[in-house]
XYZ file of C-alpha atoms in Angstrom:
698
model
C 0.000 0.000 0.000
C 1.097 3.560 -0.686
C 1.054 6.178 2.034
C -2.249 8.040 2.157
C -2.203 11.853 2.232
C -2.522 13.092 5.802
C -4.200 16.470 6.128
C -2.861 18.854 8.756
C -4.976 19.430 11.844
C -5.680 23.149 12.216
C -7.895 24.402 14.986
C -11.139 26.055 13.854
C -13.685 26.631 16.606
C -17.416 26.603 15.922
C -19.768 27.502 18.781
C -23.565 27.207 18.722
C -26.098 26.794 21.525
C -23.336 26.547 24.106
C -21.554 23.738 22.255
C -18.059 24.284 20.850
C -16.683 22.010 18.158
C -13.062 22.185 17.038
C -13.085 21.368 13.323
C -9.509 20.456 12.409
C -10.065 20.076 8.657
C -12.248 23.089 7.878
C -9.253 24.689 6.152
C -9.876 22.331 3.220
C -12.837 24.560 2.288
C -10.515 27.118 0.627
C -11.141 25.908 -2.908
C -8.808 28.424 -4.548
C -5.922 27.674 -2.203
C -2.982 26.007 -3.998
C -2.454 23.967 -0.841
C -5.988 22.586 -0.984
C -5.725 21.827 -4.698
C -2.420 20.063 -4.059
C -4.047 17.987 -1.302
C -6.897 16.925 -3.618
C -4.425 16.035 -6.337
C -2.447 13.987 -3.793
C -5.676 12.183 -2.864
C -6.274 11.390 -6.532
C -2.710 10.150 -6.947
C -3.118 7.910 -3.888
C -6.403 6.534 -5.226
C -4.804 5.881 -8.607
C -1.958 4.000 -6.960
C -4.206 1.957 -4.673
C -6.472 0.933 -7.554
C -3.764 0.436 -10.182
C -4.159 -3.346 -9.906
C -7.750 -2.926 -11.123
C -6.789 -1.247 -14.402
C -7.391 -4.400 -16.415
C -10.745 -5.045 -14.748
C -11.791 -1.430 -15.297
C -11.057 -1.744 -18.993
C -12.929 -5.046 -19.151
C -15.952 -3.498 -17.430
C -15.855 -0.453 -19.683
C -15.791 -2.692 -22.751
C -18.656 -4.755 -21.337
C -20.791 -1.664 -20.828
C -19.832 -0.255 -24.214
C -20.359 -3.633 -25.875
C -23.950 -3.875 -24.632
C -24.910 -0.406 -25.842
C -26.081 0.209 -29.376
C -23.794 3.193 -29.771
C -25.364 4.477 -32.973
C -29.025 4.827 -32.113
C -32.070 7.097 -32.296
C -34.802 8.054 -29.880
C -38.497 7.670 -30.667
C -39.628 10.850 -32.470
C -41.970 13.179 -30.578
C -44.553 15.205 -32.507
C -44.652 18.952 -31.923
C -46.540 21.027 -34.435
C -45.531 20.030 -37.960
C -42.298 18.349 -36.941
C -40.969 15.131 -35.458
C -38.228 15.853 -32.919
C -35.688 13.214 -31.916
C -32.066 12.730 -30.922
C -29.459 10.320 -32.142
C -26.127 9.056 -30.938
C -23.185 8.048 -33.090
C -20.536 5.475 -32.278
C -17.463 7.203 -30.884
C -19.259 10.475 -30.088
C -19.780 11.522 -26.456
C -22.959 13.562 -26.819
C -26.360 13.370 -28.479
C -27.245 15.087 -31.752
C -30.670 16.754 -31.676
C -32.665 16.664 -34.899
C -36.066 17.028 -36.508
C -37.874 15.986 -39.664
C -41.105 17.212 -41.215
C -44.317 15.416 -40.231
C -47.283 14.442 -42.351
C -50.153 16.565 -41.066
C -52.550 13.606 -40.861
C -50.184 10.882 -39.652
C -49.464 10.827 -35.928
C -47.671 7.485 -35.963
C -44.014 8.251 -35.265
C -41.674 7.263 -38.086
C -39.662 4.127 -37.335
C -36.054 5.231 -37.494
C -33.218 2.797 -38.127
C -29.682 3.191 -36.743
C -27.035 3.835 -39.411
C -29.731 4.723 -41.927
C -30.275 8.249 -43.207
C -33.462 9.934 -42.019
C -35.291 11.537 -44.958
C -35.438 15.304 -44.564
C -33.403 15.321 -41.357
C -32.381 18.716 -40.010
C -29.718 18.836 -37.318
C -30.750 21.384 -34.703
C -27.847 21.009 -32.281
C -24.850 18.701 -32.166
C -23.662 18.323 -28.578
C -20.271 17.131 -29.798
C -19.720 20.380 -31.713
C -20.838 22.407 -28.709
C -18.445 20.514 -26.435
C -15.368 20.998 -28.610
C -12.498 22.490 -26.621
C -14.181 21.894 -23.256
C -13.461 19.199 -20.672
C -17.045 19.408 -19.416
C -20.298 20.027 -21.275
C -23.895 20.017 -20.116
C -26.932 20.967 -22.176
C -29.530 22.814 -20.123
C -32.551 24.454 -21.770
C -33.581 23.253 -25.238
C -36.662 24.759 -26.870
C -38.011 25.660 -30.279
C -40.452 28.468 -30.942
C -44.042 27.469 -31.681
C -43.608 28.519 -35.310
C -40.527 26.254 -35.475
C -38.271 29.005 -36.845
C -35.948 29.480 -33.875
C -33.978 27.315 -31.455
C -33.033 28.221 -27.885
C -30.413 26.259 -25.964
C -28.165 26.776 -22.945
C -24.776 25.346 -22.000
C -22.631 24.816 -18.913
C -18.907 24.159 -19.383
C -17.900 24.096 -15.704
C -20.294 21.716 -13.953
C -21.683 24.395 -11.641
C -25.118 24.363 -13.349
C -24.866 28.010 -14.397
C -25.950 28.212 -18.027
C -25.548 30.620 -20.933
C -28.537 30.891 -23.312
C -28.137 31.261 -27.073
C -30.587 31.466 -29.965
C -30.344 30.203 -33.538
C -32.359 31.158 -36.618
C -33.272 27.762 -38.045
C -33.894 29.091 -41.535
C -30.424 30.599 -41.945
C -28.461 28.628 -39.342
C -27.243 31.931 -37.926
C -26.628 32.241 -34.181
C -28.230 35.494 -33.088
C -26.602 38.120 -30.893
C -28.998 37.313 -28.053
C -26.700 35.703 -25.481
C -27.867 35.540 -21.858
C -25.311 34.420 -19.245
C -25.811 33.118 -15.707
C -29.241 31.549 -16.176
C -30.985 28.636 -14.481
C -33.831 27.868 -16.923
C -35.177 29.398 -20.146
C -37.910 28.976 -22.780
C -39.529 30.880 -25.658
C -42.757 32.786 -25.386
C -45.359 31.122 -27.645
C -44.892 33.639 -30.467
C -41.118 33.181 -30.343
C -40.419 36.896 -30.055
C -38.997 36.718 -26.541
C -37.377 34.470 -23.948
C -38.494 33.936 -20.376
C -35.610 32.924 -18.110
C -34.614 32.602 -14.465
C -31.478 33.715 -12.658
C -30.022 32.719 -9.298
C -29.025 34.700 -6.242
C -25.681 34.406 -4.453
C -26.936 31.325 -2.596
C -27.487 29.578 -5.959
C -31.287 29.857 -5.549
C -33.403 30.595 -8.658
C -35.134 33.749 -7.465
C -35.912 36.080 -10.384
C -37.878 35.691 -13.621
C -36.970 37.853 -16.619
C -38.296 38.685 -20.082
C -35.796 39.168 -22.893
C -37.116 40.490 -26.206
C -35.055 39.138 -29.090
C -32.833 41.723 -30.710
C -32.604 43.937 -27.629
C -29.729 44.250 -25.122
C -29.836 41.947 -22.102
C -29.433 45.061 -19.984
C -32.939 46.070 -21.109
C -34.551 42.823 -19.939
C -37.664 43.239 -17.819
C -38.073 41.617 -14.429
C -41.345 39.704 -14.407
C -41.199 38.297 -10.888
C -38.886 38.157 -7.887
C -39.114 35.856 -4.875
C -37.396 37.513 -1.890
C -37.893 34.711 0.652
C -34.624 32.785 0.676
C -36.428 29.561 1.574
C -38.246 29.471 -1.774
C -37.174 28.454 -5.281
C -38.674 30.030 -8.398
C -39.680 28.284 -11.612
C -41.954 28.957 -14.573
C -43.508 27.307 -17.599
C -46.281 27.554 -20.147
C -49.345 25.344 -19.947
C -49.769 22.647 -22.576
C -52.809 24.580 -23.800
C -50.479 27.550 -24.489
C -52.969 29.791 -22.694
C -51.122 30.684 -19.475
C -47.677 31.399 -18.141
C -47.464 29.686 -14.747
C -45.002 31.054 -12.192
C -44.309 28.777 -9.270
C -42.411 29.346 -6.043
C -41.892 26.708 -3.433
C -39.911 25.344 -0.548
C -39.860 21.633 0.176
C -43.092 22.002 2.182
C -44.934 25.059 0.790
C -46.064 26.155 -2.688
C -47.498 29.233 -4.318
C -48.360 29.682 -7.995
C -49.381 32.568 -10.254
C -51.006 32.870 -13.674
C -50.375 35.302 -16.502
C -52.885 35.092 -19.363
C -50.880 34.953 -22.596
C -53.678 36.745 -24.449
C -52.405 39.889 -22.748
C -48.931 41.293 -22.105
C -46.454 39.089 -20.263
C -45.559 42.065 -18.140
C -49.051 42.108 -16.628
C -49.311 41.622 -12.884
C -49.295 37.855 -12.190
C -52.555 36.621 -10.670
C -52.143 34.502 -7.551
C -53.882 31.125 -7.517
C -53.754 30.167 -3.824
C -51.817 32.295 -1.317
C -49.023 30.381 0.343
C -49.841 28.606 3.574
C -47.043 27.013 5.559
C -47.027 23.287 4.896
C -49.444 23.363 1.953
C -48.086 22.231 -1.411
C -49.962 22.369 -4.675
C -49.460 22.205 -8.441
C -51.666 23.506 -11.237
C -52.738 22.327 -14.689
C -55.043 24.147 -17.099
C -57.952 22.175 -18.555
C -61.006 23.062 -20.608
C -64.108 21.223 -19.371
C -67.445 21.756 -21.104
C -66.031 24.889 -22.707
C -64.945 26.419 -19.377
C -61.372 27.185 -18.370
C -60.632 25.177 -15.256
C -57.567 24.635 -13.113
C -56.804 21.131 -11.903
C -55.021 21.528 -8.581
C -53.227 18.729 -6.792
C -52.790 19.713 -3.129
C -52.164 18.431 0.398
C -54.307 20.881 2.369
C -55.658 18.517 5.058
C -54.836 15.701 2.618
C -51.573 13.968 3.542
C -51.333 11.913 0.349
C -52.842 14.731 -1.748
C -56.227 15.444 -3.287
C -57.209 16.566 -6.796
C -59.704 19.395 -7.151
C -61.000 21.587 -9.953
C -61.574 25.347 -9.689
C -62.627 28.050 -12.124
C -59.568 29.578 -13.784
C -60.956 33.095 -13.326
C -61.771 32.497 -9.627
C -59.227 29.945 -8.356
C -59.850 30.767 -4.703
C -63.545 30.073 -5.092
C -65.480 26.821 -4.873
C -63.448 23.637 -5.167
C -64.913 20.580 -6.853
C -63.246 17.420 -5.576
C -62.256 15.073 -8.397
C -60.082 12.585 -6.513
C -60.567 12.767 -2.754
C -57.708 12.100 -0.391
C -57.095 8.414 0.148
C -54.443 7.413 2.665
C -51.895 5.157 0.999
C -52.656 6.427 -2.515
C -50.054 9.159 -2.981
C -51.107 11.372 -5.888
C -47.940 12.486 -7.680
C -48.924 14.508 -10.714
C -51.567 15.497 -13.226
C -51.143 16.280 -16.927
C -54.054 17.993 -18.662
C -54.862 17.490 -22.345
C -57.743 18.727 -24.473
C -60.070 15.793 -23.865
C -58.719 14.087 -20.757
C -56.032 14.209 -18.088
C -53.551 11.694 -16.791
C -53.053 11.029 -13.101
C -49.830 9.530 -11.813
C -49.892 8.109 -8.330
C -48.161 5.628 -6.067
C -49.793 2.726 -4.252
C -48.207 -0.247 -2.488
C -44.793 1.103 -3.376
C -45.326 1.158 -7.170
C -46.044 3.899 -9.693
C -49.416 3.846 -11.446
C -50.794 5.837 -14.392
C -54.496 6.461 -14.936
C -56.662 8.292 -17.464
C -59.088 10.833 -15.985
C -62.400 11.295 -17.797
C -63.449 14.960 -17.575
C -67.133 14.021 -17.811
C -67.338 11.334 -15.133
C -64.191 11.999 -13.024
C -63.486 8.284 -13.348
C -59.842 7.158 -13.499
C -58.972 4.094 -15.562
C -55.566 2.605 -14.741
C -53.187 1.550 -17.498
C -52.195 -2.046 -16.647
C -48.622 -3.386 -16.679
C -47.621 -7.022 -16.196
C -44.484 -7.119 -14.061
C -44.622 -7.234 -10.243
C -41.939 -4.514 -9.973
C -41.752 -1.714 -12.528
C -41.666 2.032 -13.129
C -44.023 3.827 -15.505
C -44.910 7.421 -16.246
C -46.197 9.943 -18.757
C -43.332 11.178 -20.920
C -42.858 13.451 -23.938
C -46.358 14.758 -24.739
C -46.047 18.413 -25.781
C -49.249 18.518 -27.857
C -52.581 19.665 -26.423
C -54.368 17.127 -28.616
C -53.006 13.867 -30.006
C -54.479 10.417 -30.726
C -51.665 8.888 -28.671
C -50.313 9.228 -25.151
C -46.555 8.677 -24.815
C -45.431 6.585 -21.831
C -42.078 5.481 -20.458
C -41.645 2.085 -18.802
C -38.849 0.015 -17.276
C -38.119 -2.574 -14.597
C -35.051 -4.181 -13.071
C -35.034 -6.686 -15.957
C -36.817 -4.795 -18.754
C -34.738 -2.168 -20.585
C -36.138 1.335 -21.039
C -39.297 1.131 -23.132
C -41.408 3.693 -24.966
C -45.101 3.003 -25.464
C -47.825 4.984 -27.167
C -51.268 4.382 -25.741
C -53.850 4.499 -28.527
C -56.512 6.630 -26.890
C -59.267 5.231 -29.094
C -58.575 1.529 -28.516
C -56.595 1.765 -25.221
C -53.978 -0.509 -26.813
C -50.348 -0.107 -25.731
C -48.200 0.199 -28.841
C -44.531 -0.635 -28.400
C -42.516 2.089 -30.110
C -39.048 1.188 -28.841
C -37.246 -0.882 -26.276
C -33.603 -0.113 -25.632
C -31.488 -2.667 -27.441
C -29.031 -4.528 -25.213
C -26.368 -6.134 -27.375
C -24.632 -9.399 -26.579
C -27.679 -11.620 -26.364
C -29.391 -10.210 -23.272
C -32.320 -12.386 -22.190
C -34.539 -10.930 -19.446
C -35.826 -14.385 -18.516
C -32.343 -15.228 -17.184
C -32.825 -12.684 -14.373
C -35.195 -12.587 -11.425
C -36.654 -9.766 -9.354
C -38.677 -9.774 -6.145
C -39.523 -7.706 -3.095
C -38.775 -8.584 0.509
C -39.530 -6.811 3.775
C -37.185 -6.035 6.640
C -38.394 -5.095 10.114
C -37.027 -1.813 11.462
C -36.179 -1.167 15.109
C -39.621 0.341 15.730
C -41.479 -2.490 13.986
C -41.968 -0.712 10.653
C -41.789 -3.005 7.609
C -39.226 -1.713 5.107
C -39.431 -2.899 1.486
C -36.312 -4.221 -0.234
C -36.165 -4.860 -3.977
C -33.789 -7.524 -5.300
C -32.580 -8.488 -8.781
C -30.215 -11.349 -9.621
C -29.113 -13.756 -12.325
C -30.928 -17.056 -11.960
C -27.998 -19.310 -12.869
C -26.385 -18.505 -9.518
C -29.468 -19.591 -7.610
C -32.219 -17.626 -5.900
C -31.170 -15.201 -3.136
C -31.144 -16.998 0.190
C -30.054 -20.409 -1.053
C -26.477 -19.544 -0.111
C -24.879 -16.245 0.937
C -24.026 -14.253 -2.188
C -22.059 -11.075 -2.883
C -24.592 -8.244 -2.607
C -24.685 -4.586 -3.644
C -27.175 -2.645 -1.478
C -28.260 0.806 -2.654
C -30.118 3.461 -0.667
C -31.162 7.112 -0.708
C -34.007 8.127 1.617
C -34.482 11.912 1.396
C -36.662 14.603 -0.217
C -39.489 12.077 -0.793
C -37.427 10.809 -3.733
C -38.227 7.200 -4.582
C -35.707 4.696 -5.913
C -38.007 2.897 -8.299
C -37.247 -0.239 -10.335
C -35.099 0.572 -13.332
C -32.838 -1.192 -15.796
C -29.081 -0.630 -15.906
C -26.717 -1.895 -18.574
C -23.749 -1.365 -16.251
C -25.432 -3.414 -13.508
C -25.372 -6.494 -15.753
C -21.609 -6.688 -15.214
C -22.309 -7.273 -11.518
C -25.244 -9.633 -11.950
C -23.378 -11.753 -14.489
C -20.600 -12.262 -11.911
C -23.049 -13.525 -9.316
C -23.757 -10.304 -7.422
C -27.275 -9.680 -6.120
C -28.361 -6.046 -6.467
C -30.794 -4.707 -3.870
C -32.478 -1.410 -3.048
C -33.485 -0.595 0.524
C -36.549 1.649 0.217
C -35.920 3.437 3.497
C -38.009 6.132 5.159
C -37.305 9.647 3.967
C -38.037 8.498 0.427
C -41.503 8.474 -1.063
C -42.001 4.837 -1.961
C -44.762 4.197 0.580
C -46.523 7.569 0.545
C -46.103 10.954 2.178
C -45.975 9.589 5.733
C -42.990 7.459 4.687
C -41.215 10.705 3.846
C -42.352 12.534 6.972
C -41.045 9.698 9.146
C -37.543 10.079 7.676
C -36.900 13.823 7.855
C -36.250 16.552 10.431
C -36.224 15.047 13.938
C -37.077 11.614 12.511
C -34.052 11.463 10.207
C -32.352 8.665 12.094
C -35.102 6.329 10.828
C -33.516 6.566 7.389
C -30.250 5.222 8.734
C -31.663 2.544 11.020
C -33.972 1.334 8.223
C -30.932 0.781 6.010
C -29.093 -1.052 8.770
C -32.208 -3.178 9.399
C -32.366 -3.972 5.670
C -28.719 -5.047 5.626
C -29.224 -7.189 8.728
C -32.327 -8.770 7.206
C -30.367 -9.758 4.102
C -27.638 -11.249 6.296
C -30.021 -13.000 8.688
C -32.004 -14.585 5.825
C -28.852 -15.946 4.209
C -28.973 -13.732 1.138
C -25.520 -12.351 1.894
C -22.901 -12.022 4.642
C -21.117 -8.959 6.052
C -17.881 -9.789 4.235
C -19.852 -10.021 0.982
C -21.910 -6.834 1.297
C -21.125 -3.473 -0.328
C -23.345 -0.430 0.233
C -23.748 2.546 -2.108
C -25.481 5.920 -1.973
C -24.987 9.367 -3.455
C -25.611 12.973 -2.379
C -28.181 12.694 0.455
C -27.687 8.963 -0.025
C -24.032 9.666 0.712
C -25.122 11.040 4.088
C -26.877 7.703 4.548
C -23.620 5.905 3.737
C -21.643 7.960 6.246
C -24.245 7.468 8.957
C -24.593 3.689 8.575
C -20.813 3.330 8.438
C -20.690 4.874 11.899
C -23.734 2.958 13.168
C -22.835 -0.535 11.977
C -19.374 -0.691 10.398
C -19.264 -4.442 11.026
C -22.126 -5.036 8.560
C -20.306 -3.918 5.424
C -17.232 -4.997 3.518
C -17.225 -1.721 1.622
C -19.065 1.565 1.219
C -19.206 3.668 -1.949
C -20.256 7.252 -1.164
C -20.824 9.459 -4.224
C -20.840 13.261 -3.778
C -21.692 12.514 -0.136
C -23.404 14.992 2.179
C -21.254 13.872 5.119
C -20.537 17.215 6.817
C -24.229 17.971 7.082
C -24.269 20.015 10.267
C -21.508 22.399 9.173
C -23.297 23.029 5.891
C -26.787 23.489 7.299
C -25.458 25.891 9.958
C -24.137 28.283 7.309
C -26.868 30.274 5.509
C -24.275 31.841 3.210
C -23.643 28.492 1.505
C -25.629 27.522 -1.601
C -29.106 26.218 -0.797
C -28.662 26.010 2.987
C -31.740 28.056 3.952
C -33.901 26.098 1.513
C -32.656 22.884 3.117
C -33.910 23.819 6.587
C -37.333 22.399 5.702
C -35.713 19.015 5.086
C -33.206 18.782 7.928
C -34.296 21.429 10.416
C -32.684 24.734 11.340
C -29.734 24.020 13.640
C -28.664 27.655 13.533
C -31.667 28.833 15.531
C -32.958 25.634 17.168
C -30.835 23.945 19.836
C -32.785 20.695 19.609
C -32.190 20.448 15.863
C -28.523 21.261 16.407
C -28.131 18.478 18.963
C -30.061 16.002 16.810
C -28.039 16.700 13.671
C -24.804 16.565 15.614
C -25.812 13.101 16.836
C -25.821 11.692 13.289
C -23.702 13.957 11.044
C -21.107 11.448 9.740
C -18.032 13.675 9.935
C -18.560 14.510 13.605
C -19.409 10.955 14.596
C -16.417 9.107 13.197
C -15.170 6.905 16.052
C -11.550 6.308 16.944
C -10.319 2.726 17.028
C -13.272 1.302 15.090
C -12.622 -1.164 12.282
C -14.271 0.647 9.387
C -15.032 -1.074 6.081
C -13.259 -0.131 2.892
C -14.529 3.263 1.736
C -14.457 4.996 -1.639
C -15.687 8.604 -1.668
C -16.256 10.204 -5.068
C -16.738 13.948 -5.490
C -16.348 16.844 -7.938
C -14.512 20.109 -7.438
C -17.245 22.239 -9.035
C -20.219 20.599 -7.344
C -22.509 23.363 -6.086
C -24.972 21.041 -4.330
C -22.626 19.058 -2.096
C -19.275 20.807 -1.887
C -16.125 18.725 -2.417
C -14.933 19.784 1.049
C -17.441 17.492 2.778
C -15.960 14.170 1.604
C -12.446 15.666 1.780
C -12.904 16.417 5.493
C -14.644 13.098 6.134
C -11.826 11.097 4.560
C -9.233 13.051 6.552
C -11.097 12.362 9.808
C -11.526 8.656 8.999
C -7.799 8.316 8.422
C -7.092 10.132 11.676
C -9.395 7.662 13.461
C -7.423 4.742 12.092
C -9.479 3.659 9.072
C -6.903 1.914 6.932
C -8.526 1.654 3.501
C -10.187 4.941 2.636
C -9.945 6.523 -0.811
C -11.041 9.893 -2.194
C -11.531 10.444 -5.922
C -12.137 14.085 -6.863
C -13.018 15.019 -10.428
C -11.262 18.327 -10.940
C -13.574 19.406 -13.815
C -17.115 18.230 -13.062
C -20.264 18.982 -11.083
C -22.813 17.180 -8.928
C -23.611 14.652 -11.640
C -19.983 13.715 -12.211
C -18.148 13.793 -15.515
C -19.919 14.633 -18.760
C -20.105 12.559 -21.912
C -21.392 9.004 -22.140
C -17.997 7.323 -22.625
C -16.550 9.292 -19.712
C -19.548 8.316 -17.597
C -19.119 4.651 -18.503
C -15.448 4.810 -17.513
C -16.375 6.447 -14.219
C -18.919 3.715 -13.493
C -16.397 1.047 -14.516
C -13.989 2.519 -11.952
C -16.626 2.279 -9.215
C -17.746 -1.217 -10.222
C -14.151 -2.469 -10.284
C -13.638 -1.167 -6.763
C -16.868 -2.824 -5.571
C -16.070 -6.151 -7.245
C -12.592 -6.071 -5.738
C -14.119 -5.437 -2.302
C -16.463 -8.388 -2.853
C -13.580 -10.660 -3.828
C -14.643 -10.836 -7.485
C -11.834 -8.898 -9.137
C -10.216 -11.948 -10.738
């Protein structure tokens, strides 16, 4: 083994609520310091040296991933106006190429495109590979065409900090216009294509202001349409599918407020509030036309834990509410999409996503049936107000990403595309099932498993197992296919997801029971899931690797402190492991917004004490035999700063942890490196480390 970098201890006192903490590694926060950069580079060099023996396996895994992907491919075209829009990838190219082709006015069946074959009448709108030339990082943000299809708007980020520059192209001439708007968060055209609506961020990286830019005028003349001063609230905007209203939305993680601007009048008109904000009440709005009347479909949780769907008059939204779908505990309503003749309702029941069609006349909801016991499904890519088809996305642990069109006349599901997995993939060779662990307080926690059948069913004999978890923000880890995961399954690894509290898999209460002063449930649920898999003979502690990223990285840090003996290894990606330090500092990006999720330790002594009891960095224990740990981060991440895993790794080494690695991408953001080949290599690196930890590197 090479000698790991040892960070200097430098006293830095932090005092809150009568408690003083000496943070010896806070100096690593100075991102521009040559000393800090040198330390991160030394960490990378150490990681490279310690994983050098895996170079061959990494290359093998990369080639396996690459070899299963149809590198030259096309998406299913989506109809918008008189055009079919789609993207294609080309073998050897990192980024997608965005295109369109003219549509037959009377034919709504998407053309069946063939890889490596020319598309008649194809027009390339934007080539991500051209945009990325000369840049180590590239991310495409906004992408929109004007309703008359004559102009393209797109935005780019070359740093990984999610700050985008907007540009506009004349699609008739190919000319890039002089309208360039820097430092944006989101952007889209007004329906007539004469102007751009965009958002900018404040110093805390919070989208807070909405602007109107008229094409051909200086950015300095742009008009502010809306500003949200409350630092706990984000701002967003969009245009209804009916193209009748601009909707402006502000929200924290627990409170919403939305406004309408009628597009028949000037965009600069005073926005009309829908429902005034009430602490703890969330809602979302869709415009529908029912019996010739403009209505708003509002999904809300006002005295409705798992949400209720109501309809109100668009010109009097605070008036009488007509209940369409009453609150039903255990049926978590997730979203509504309104179309000319019907709406779709997406909801969650018994831990699975469901999609139903809402009849405007009867208020009846007819579910769209799917066959597999574990799956994910949702409405996807339906820009048109009226179409004979409804586009749906579908996947499972064993079924690759699938695009269906539901024929609205016959209710038949039409398969438009299923992602091709090269190399003879056969889904019948793999199994998936759900099990239930029992948490410390008696709560039953669902666990999803997927495996290759030739190695036997889980539980017949202890198997190498990869356990994934997240558990925050009501975000659900739903069943989904992964090409890269096949490299694990084909080597005998069982992949499992612990659907812990703090996520949304089992409804809103599942989330409420894993946040704020209940956050420890997230961690103990994961530990209970791991113990269940060990106790039932599915795996053993020396054959168990855990993984989580971002808030799931907090989960990894916490369970490593709680039950280090349960895991052979822990992979923590962009991990939120110095949570208390971050949430105490309102000057850091997003901190104030995050108080609704974690609590406000700056002003509340109880929250401070509770967070200090679980924050991974502050709870590393001396003399404990920690599992192998790989922490992965990015220098330009604005969501979870690189300093958190850097400090955590330094503290673990100080405590005596002998096999701890830090990998810091020096040009990347929260999502890691850009480009599909780069991403595959990054995942191959992580998989090689996990397989090595599981004793499967040979």
